[in-house]
Amino acid sequence: MPNLILHHYPMSPFSEKVRAVLGFKNLAWQSVLIPAVMPKPDLLALTGGYRKTPVLQIGADIYCDTALICEVLEHFQHGPTLYPEGSKGLARILAQWADSTLFWAAMGYNMQKPGMAELFAGVPAEAVKAFAADRSAMAQGMNRPRPLDATSAYKSYLRRLADMLDWHDFLLGDAPTIADFAAYHPLWFTRTQVPAMAGILQATPQVLPWLDRMAALGHGQMSRLSAADAIAVCAGAGAAWRQTDDHFQDDHGIVLGSRVSISAESFGAEPTVGELVAATRTRYTLRRVDPSAGVVRVHFPRVGYALKQELTA
């Protein structure tokens, strides 16, 4: 079975989402720690431009965005499932809300002055400024809630989660689904990374034991790997596969083999450019060549990403 390699850093909330899924499925994985801010040359050697965290690597296949990463982990090991029959549509929709609306309300609240002071205690002022500038560049053009508006929204969303937890141990029943992992990581950040801000959770006590249950899932079986070794894994794996037309879904009038770019529609919109080698109902795949990583396949979900044809040189 090929190795799962997660490129992440400890305080990343979306990385915690995937780490918790790895724990839920009790999977073994290799950890490559990456910088929290640009430059990220080792990561970009694999992704070609995408710089958000985390990224999952399986050989020469690079998976971007946690919505897709969780789908890949589900196929890698089906049980226990993230998408139970009877509620998988609802679970996906709730997860999409949590990864966007809930996340930005939580972070707007978390990153107020007391939270920033705690998160960066002992960090040089230049590094704090670099982090703020990096995130500002990633959010260019986004309409994010202001801190006081985010606080009000976060309180309301916590009450709604608490209402769901009045009836079950998890949001949609007696076992966690993808919705739980998506809702968990912004609250995890509040509770563990900026505990000075965690008092907001006390108003919805039903949420606290749920957070404990999610944390108890652990992170699976982790071992360390260097960025150089991860790049070597990619270079040694090869990536000659292409999609057949039988599974090609064309919504853009762009044929396979075209030079294209893919970028996020909102936060972190740096494009990845390559040859379109697959486009299924749910994902795009680009083939690109890097001097150190060799031939790489980079995968993106369709939802939340824009596909554009690039002019050939």
Short mmCIF file of C-alpha atoms in Angstrom, two decimals:
data_model
loop_
_atom_site.label_atom_id
_atom_site.label_comp_id
_atom_site.label_asym_id
_atom_site.label_seq_id
_atom_site.Cartn_x
_atom_site.Cartn_y
_atom_site.Cartn_z
CA MET A 1 0.00 0.00 0.00
CA PRO A 2 1.51 3.40 -0.95
CA ASN A 3 2.52 5.80 1.81
CA LEU A 4 0.35 8.76 2.77
CA ILE A 5 2.46 11.92 3.10
CA LEU A 6 0.86 15.00 4.66
CA HIS A 7 2.50 18.39 4.13
CA HIS A 8 1.29 20.55 7.04
CA TYR A 9 2.26 22.59 10.10
CA PRO A 10 1.05 22.13 13.71
CA MET A 11 -1.16 25.21 14.22
CA SER A 12 -2.94 24.93 10.85
CA PRO A 13 -6.67 24.35 11.51
CA PHE A 14 -7.33 22.67 8.16
CA SER A 15 -4.36 20.39 8.83
CA GLU A 16 -5.98 19.42 12.13
CA LYS A 17 -9.11 18.46 10.18
CA VAL A 18 -7.10 15.97 8.12
CA ARG A 19 -5.02 14.77 11.08
CA ALA A 20 -8.27 13.98 12.91
CA VAL A 21 -9.59 12.05 9.88
CA LEU A 22 -6.34 10.04 9.83
CA GLY A 23 -6.97 9.26 13.50
CA PHE A 24 -10.60 8.31 12.86
CA LYS A 25 -9.47 5.84 10.19
CA ASN A 26 -6.40 4.76 12.22
CA LEU A 27 -4.13 5.29 9.25
CA ALA A 28 -0.33 5.38 9.18
CA TRP A 29 1.10 8.50 7.57
CA GLN A 30 4.28 10.47 7.13
CA SER A 31 4.54 14.07 8.28
CA VAL A 32 6.38 16.76 6.32
CA LEU A 33 6.41 20.07 8.18
CA ILE A 34 6.16 23.12 5.94
CA PRO A 35 6.45 26.87 6.62
CA ALA A 36 3.30 28.71 7.69
CA VAL A 37 4.05 31.56 5.26
CA MET A 38 5.71 31.98 1.90
CA PRO A 39 8.22 31.17 0.54
CA LYS A 40 7.48 27.44 0.35
CA PRO A 41 9.83 26.18 -2.37
CA ASP A 42 9.64 22.49 -1.48
CA LEU A 43 5.83 22.50 -1.44
CA LEU A 44 5.58 24.46 -4.68
CA ALA A 45 7.91 21.97 -6.36
CA LEU A 46 5.05 19.52 -5.90
CA THR A 47 1.98 21.73 -6.38
CA GLY A 48 3.27 24.16 -8.98
CA GLY A 49 1.64 27.20 -7.38
CA TYR A 50 -0.99 26.11 -4.86
CA ARG A 51 0.32 27.16 -1.45
CA LYS A 52 -2.53 26.47 1.03
CA THR A 53 -2.15 23.98 3.86
CA PRO A 54 -2.38 20.98 4.02
CA VAL A 55 -1.47 18.99 0.90
CA LEU A 56 -1.65 15.19 0.65
CA GLN A 57 0.94 13.30 -1.38
CA ILE A 58 0.67 9.69 -2.53
CA GLY A 59 3.68 8.96 -4.72
CA ALA A 60 3.57 11.44 -7.59
CA ASP A 61 -0.08 12.35 -6.93
CA ILE A 62 -0.62 15.62 -5.07
CA TYR A 63 -4.08 16.35 -3.64
CA CYS A 64 -5.08 19.93 -2.87
CA ASP A 65 -7.92 21.14 -0.60
CA THR A 66 -9.18 19.18 2.41
CA ALA A 67 -12.55 18.46 0.78
CA LEU A 68 -10.73 16.39 -1.85
CA ILE A 69 -8.16 15.02 0.60
CA CYS A 70 -10.94 13.58 2.75
CA GLU A 71 -12.55 11.97 -0.31
CA VAL A 72 -9.20 10.40 -1.18
CA LEU A 73 -8.73 9.05 2.35
CA GLU A 74 -12.24 7.58 2.19
CA HIS A 75 -11.32 5.65 -0.97
CA PHE A 76 -7.94 4.73 0.49
CA GLN A 77 -9.70 3.11 3.48
CA HIS A 78 -13.48 3.06 3.41
CA GLY A 79 -14.19 2.14 7.03
CA PRO A 80 -15.16 3.80 9.23
CA THR A 81 -16.91 5.97 6.69
CA LEU A 82 -17.01 9.76 6.55
CA TYR A 83 -20.04 9.67 4.26
CA PRO A 84 -22.70 7.29 5.69
CA GLU A 85 -25.57 6.20 3.50
CA GLY A 86 -28.73 8.16 4.23
CA SER A 87 -26.92 11.33 5.31
CA LYS A 88 -23.93 11.72 3.01
CA GLY A 89 -25.50 14.56 1.04
CA LEU A 90 -26.42 16.43 4.21
CA ALA A 91 -22.97 15.72 5.69
CA ARG A 92 -21.23 17.17 2.63
CA ILE A 93 -23.38 20.31 2.58
CA LEU A 94 -22.86 20.88 6.32
CA ALA A 95 -19.12 20.35 5.87
CA GLN A 96 -18.98 22.91 3.08
CA TRP A 97 -20.73 25.45 5.33
CA ALA A 98 -18.36 24.68 8.21
CA ASP A 99 -15.23 24.95 6.06
CA SER A 100 -16.29 28.37 4.80
CA THR A 101 -18.91 30.33 6.75
CA LEU A 102 -18.18 28.86 10.18
CA PHE A 103 -14.42 28.93 9.61
CA TRP A 104 -14.25 32.61 8.69
CA ALA A 105 -16.50 33.64 11.57
CA ALA A 106 -14.33 31.63 13.98
CA MET A 107 -11.07 33.04 12.62
CA GLY A 108 -12.40 36.59 12.61
CA TYR A 109 -13.09 36.10 16.31
CA ASN A 110 -9.91 34.14 17.09
CA MET A 111 -7.49 36.57 15.48
CA GLN A 112 -8.44 39.62 17.51
CA LYS A 113 -5.65 41.27 19.51
CA PRO A 114 -5.77 38.93 22.57
CA GLY A 115 -5.73 35.87 20.32
CA MET A 116 -2.90 37.21 18.17
CA ALA A 117 -0.89 38.11 21.27
CA GLU A 118 -1.25 34.59 22.65
CA LEU A 119 -0.65 32.84 19.33
CA PHE A 120 2.56 34.76 18.67
CA ALA A 121 3.87 35.11 22.22
CA GLY A 122 7.67 35.19 22.05
CA VAL A 123 7.70 35.42 18.25
CA PRO A 124 9.77 38.29 16.79
CA ALA A 125 7.72 41.25 15.62
CA GLU A 126 9.06 40.84 12.08
CA ALA A 127 7.68 37.30 11.90
CA VAL A 128 4.26 38.45 13.12
CA LYS A 129 4.22 41.18 10.46
CA ALA A 130 5.22 38.63 7.82
CA PHE A 131 2.36 36.33 8.86
CA ALA A 132 -0.17 39.18 8.72
CA ALA A 133 1.10 40.31 5.32
CA ASP A 134 1.03 36.74 3.99
CA ARG A 135 -2.58 36.17 5.04
CA SER A 136 -3.62 39.59 3.76
CA ALA A 137 -2.19 38.72 0.33
CA MET A 138 -4.02 35.37 0.33
CA ALA A 139 -7.32 37.09 1.17
CA GLN A 140 -7.04 39.80 -1.48
CA GLY A 141 -10.49 40.52 -2.90
CA MET A 142 -12.32 38.53 -0.19
CA ASN A 143 -15.08 40.05 1.92
CA ARG A 144 -14.25 38.75 5.40
CA PRO A 145 -16.36 39.57 8.47
CA ARG A 146 -15.01 42.28 10.77
CA PRO A 147 -14.06 41.10 14.29
CA LEU A 148 -17.23 42.23 16.11
CA ASP A 149 -19.49 40.91 13.35
CA ALA A 150 -17.51 37.66 13.34
CA THR A 151 -17.97 37.36 17.11
CA SER A 152 -21.75 37.68 16.83
CA ALA A 153 -21.90 35.15 14.00
CA TYR A 154 -19.61 32.70 15.81
CA LYS A 155 -21.85 32.78 18.89
CA SER A 156 -24.89 32.03 16.74
CA TYR A 157 -23.17 29.18 14.92
CA LEU A 158 -22.01 27.64 18.18
CA ARG A 159 -25.62 27.66 19.42
CA ARG A 160 -26.72 25.88 16.24
CA LEU A 161 -24.06 23.22 16.67
CA ALA A 162 -25.11 22.82 20.30
CA ASP A 163 -28.73 22.30 19.22
CA MET A 164 -27.60 19.42 17.00
CA LEU A 165 -25.58 17.92 19.84
CA ASP A 166 -28.59 17.89 22.16
CA TRP A 167 -29.72 14.73 20.38
CA HIS A 168 -26.56 12.87 19.41
CA ASP A 169 -22.93 12.41 20.40
CA PHE A 170 -21.99 13.80 16.98
CA LEU A 171 -23.62 16.30 14.65
CA LEU A 172 -25.63 13.83 12.55
CA GLY A 173 -25.82 10.77 14.76
CA ASP A 174 -23.88 8.39 16.94
CA ALA A 175 -20.70 8.41 14.81
CA PRO A 176 -18.73 11.27 13.26
CA THR A 177 -19.14 12.19 9.60
CA ILE A 178 -17.25 14.61 7.38
CA ALA A 179 -19.46 17.35 8.89
CA ASP A 180 -17.95 16.79 12.35
CA PHE A 181 -14.37 17.10 11.09
CA ALA A 182 -15.16 20.28 9.15
CA ALA A 183 -16.87 21.89 12.15
CA TYR A 184 -14.23 20.65 14.58
CA HIS A 185 -11.09 22.33 13.29
CA PRO A 186 -12.03 26.04 13.72
CA LEU A 187 -13.27 25.30 17.26
CA TRP A 188 -10.09 23.29 17.91
CA PHE A 189 -8.13 26.41 16.99
CA THR A 190 -10.13 28.51 19.47
CA ARG A 191 -9.69 25.98 22.26
CA THR A 192 -6.07 24.94 21.80
CA GLN A 193 -4.24 27.66 19.87
CA VAL A 194 -5.80 30.79 21.40
CA PRO A 195 -7.16 29.59 24.77
CA ALA A 196 -7.47 33.19 25.93
CA MET A 197 -10.37 33.39 23.46
CA ALA A 198 -11.93 30.04 24.42
CA GLY A 199 -14.41 31.54 26.88
CA ILE A 200 -16.87 31.87 24.00
CA LEU A 201 -17.30 28.08 24.09
CA GLN A 202 -18.59 28.11 27.67
CA ALA A 203 -21.96 29.53 26.58
CA THR A 204 -22.66 26.32 24.64
CA PRO A 205 -21.59 23.54 27.05
CA GLN A 206 -22.91 20.77 24.76
CA VAL A 207 -20.06 21.59 22.39
CA LEU A 208 -17.29 20.88 24.92
CA PRO A 209 -17.75 17.10 25.34
CA TRP A 210 -18.12 16.83 21.55
CA LEU A 211 -14.75 18.54 21.18
CA ASP A 212 -13.34 16.03 23.67
CA ARG A 213 -14.79 13.12 21.67
CA MET A 214 -13.27 14.47 18.44
CA ALA A 215 -9.87 15.04 20.06
CA ALA A 216 -9.94 11.47 21.44
CA LEU A 217 -9.88 10.13 17.87
CA GLY A 218 -6.18 11.00 17.81
CA HIS A 219 -4.03 11.47 14.73
CA GLY A 220 -3.35 7.91 13.60
CA GLN A 221 0.19 6.56 13.31
CA MET A 222 2.57 9.36 12.36
CA SER A 223 6.23 9.22 11.38
CA ARG A 224 8.52 12.03 10.20
CA LEU A 225 9.74 12.62 6.66
CA SER A 226 11.89 15.42 5.29
CA ALA A 227 10.71 17.64 2.43
CA ALA A 228 13.68 16.46 0.35
CA ASP A 229 12.68 12.83 0.85
CA ALA A 230 9.07 13.61 -0.10
CA ILE A 231 10.25 15.22 -3.33
CA ALA A 232 12.43 12.15 -3.99
CA VAL A 233 9.38 9.91 -3.48
CA CYS A 234 7.55 11.93 -6.12
CA ALA A 235 10.48 11.87 -8.55
CA GLY A 236 10.81 8.11 -8.20
CA ALA A 237 7.12 7.30 -8.60
CA GLY A 238 6.47 8.37 -12.18
CA ALA A 239 3.18 9.80 -13.40
CA ALA A 240 2.41 8.58 -16.91
CA TRP A 241 -1.31 7.86 -16.37
CA ARG A 242 -3.93 9.79 -18.34
CA GLN A 243 -7.72 9.66 -18.22
CA THR A 244 -9.68 7.95 -20.96
CA ASP A 245 -12.46 9.88 -22.65
CA ASP A 246 -15.01 7.46 -21.09
CA HIS A 247 -14.90 9.37 -17.78
CA PHE A 248 -14.20 12.85 -19.13
CA GLN A 249 -16.76 15.47 -18.10
CA ASP A 250 -16.35 18.68 -20.10
CA ASP A 251 -18.17 21.72 -18.71
CA HIS A 252 -15.78 24.31 -20.18
CA GLY A 253 -15.13 23.35 -23.79
CA ILE A 254 -11.52 22.54 -22.90
CA VAL A 255 -10.19 19.27 -24.29
CA LEU A 256 -7.83 16.90 -22.50
CA GLY A 257 -4.24 17.75 -23.25
CA SER A 258 -4.86 21.49 -23.11
CA ARG A 259 -2.60 23.83 -21.16
CA VAL A 260 -4.74 25.19 -18.30
CA SER A 261 -4.59 26.91 -14.95
CA ILE A 262 -6.56 26.05 -11.82
CA SER A 263 -6.97 28.44 -8.91
CA ALA A 264 -9.13 28.74 -5.81
CA GLU A 265 -12.15 30.99 -6.24
CA SER A 266 -11.50 32.86 -2.99
CA PHE A 267 -8.74 32.52 -0.39
CA GLY A 268 -5.26 31.66 -1.69
CA ALA A 269 -5.94 32.04 -5.41
CA GLU A 270 -2.39 31.44 -6.69
CA PRO A 271 -2.78 29.38 -9.91
CA THR A 272 -1.27 26.04 -10.80
CA VAL A 273 -0.52 25.65 -14.52
CA GLY A 274 -0.18 22.36 -16.36
CA GLU A 275 -1.66 19.94 -18.87
CA LEU A 276 -5.24 18.89 -18.23
CA VAL A 277 -5.11 15.09 -18.11
CA ALA A 278 -8.37 14.34 -16.29
CA ALA A 279 -11.69 16.01 -15.49
CA THR A 280 -14.23 13.82 -13.71
CA ARG A 281 -17.53 14.72 -12.05
CA THR A 282 -15.72 15.83 -8.90
CA ARG A 283 -12.10 16.73 -9.70
CA TYR A 284 -9.52 18.06 -12.14
CA THR A 285 -6.02 16.66 -12.65
CA LEU A 286 -3.07 18.54 -14.10
CA ARG A 287 0.20 17.02 -15.27
CA ARG A 288 3.26 19.17 -14.75
CA VAL A 289 7.02 18.65 -14.74
CA ASP A 290 9.32 20.02 -12.04
CA PRO A 291 13.13 19.95 -12.19
CA SER A 292 13.41 18.23 -8.80
CA ALA A 293 10.08 16.39 -8.38
CA GLY A 294 9.83 15.10 -11.94
CA VAL A 295 6.45 14.40 -13.49
CA VAL A 296 3.68 15.30 -11.04
CA ARG A 297 -0.11 14.92 -11.12
CA VAL A 298 -1.85 17.67 -9.15
CA HIS A 299 -5.51 17.10 -8.24
CA PHE A 300 -8.15 19.71 -7.32
CA PRO A 301 -11.85 19.47 -6.49
CA ARG A 302 -14.21 21.09 -9.01
CA VAL A 303 -16.22 22.88 -6.33
CA GLY A 304 -14.48 26.06 -5.25
CA TYR A 305 -11.91 26.10 -8.06
CA ALA A 306 -11.77 27.84 -11.44
CA LEU A 307 -10.45 26.13 -14.58
CA LYS A 308 -9.09 28.37 -17.37
CA GLN A 309 -7.36 27.62 -20.64
CA GLU A 310 -3.90 29.11 -20.97
CA LEU A 311 -2.37 30.41 -24.18
CA THR A 312 0.36 28.11 -25.45
CA ALA A 313 3.83 29.57 -25.85
#
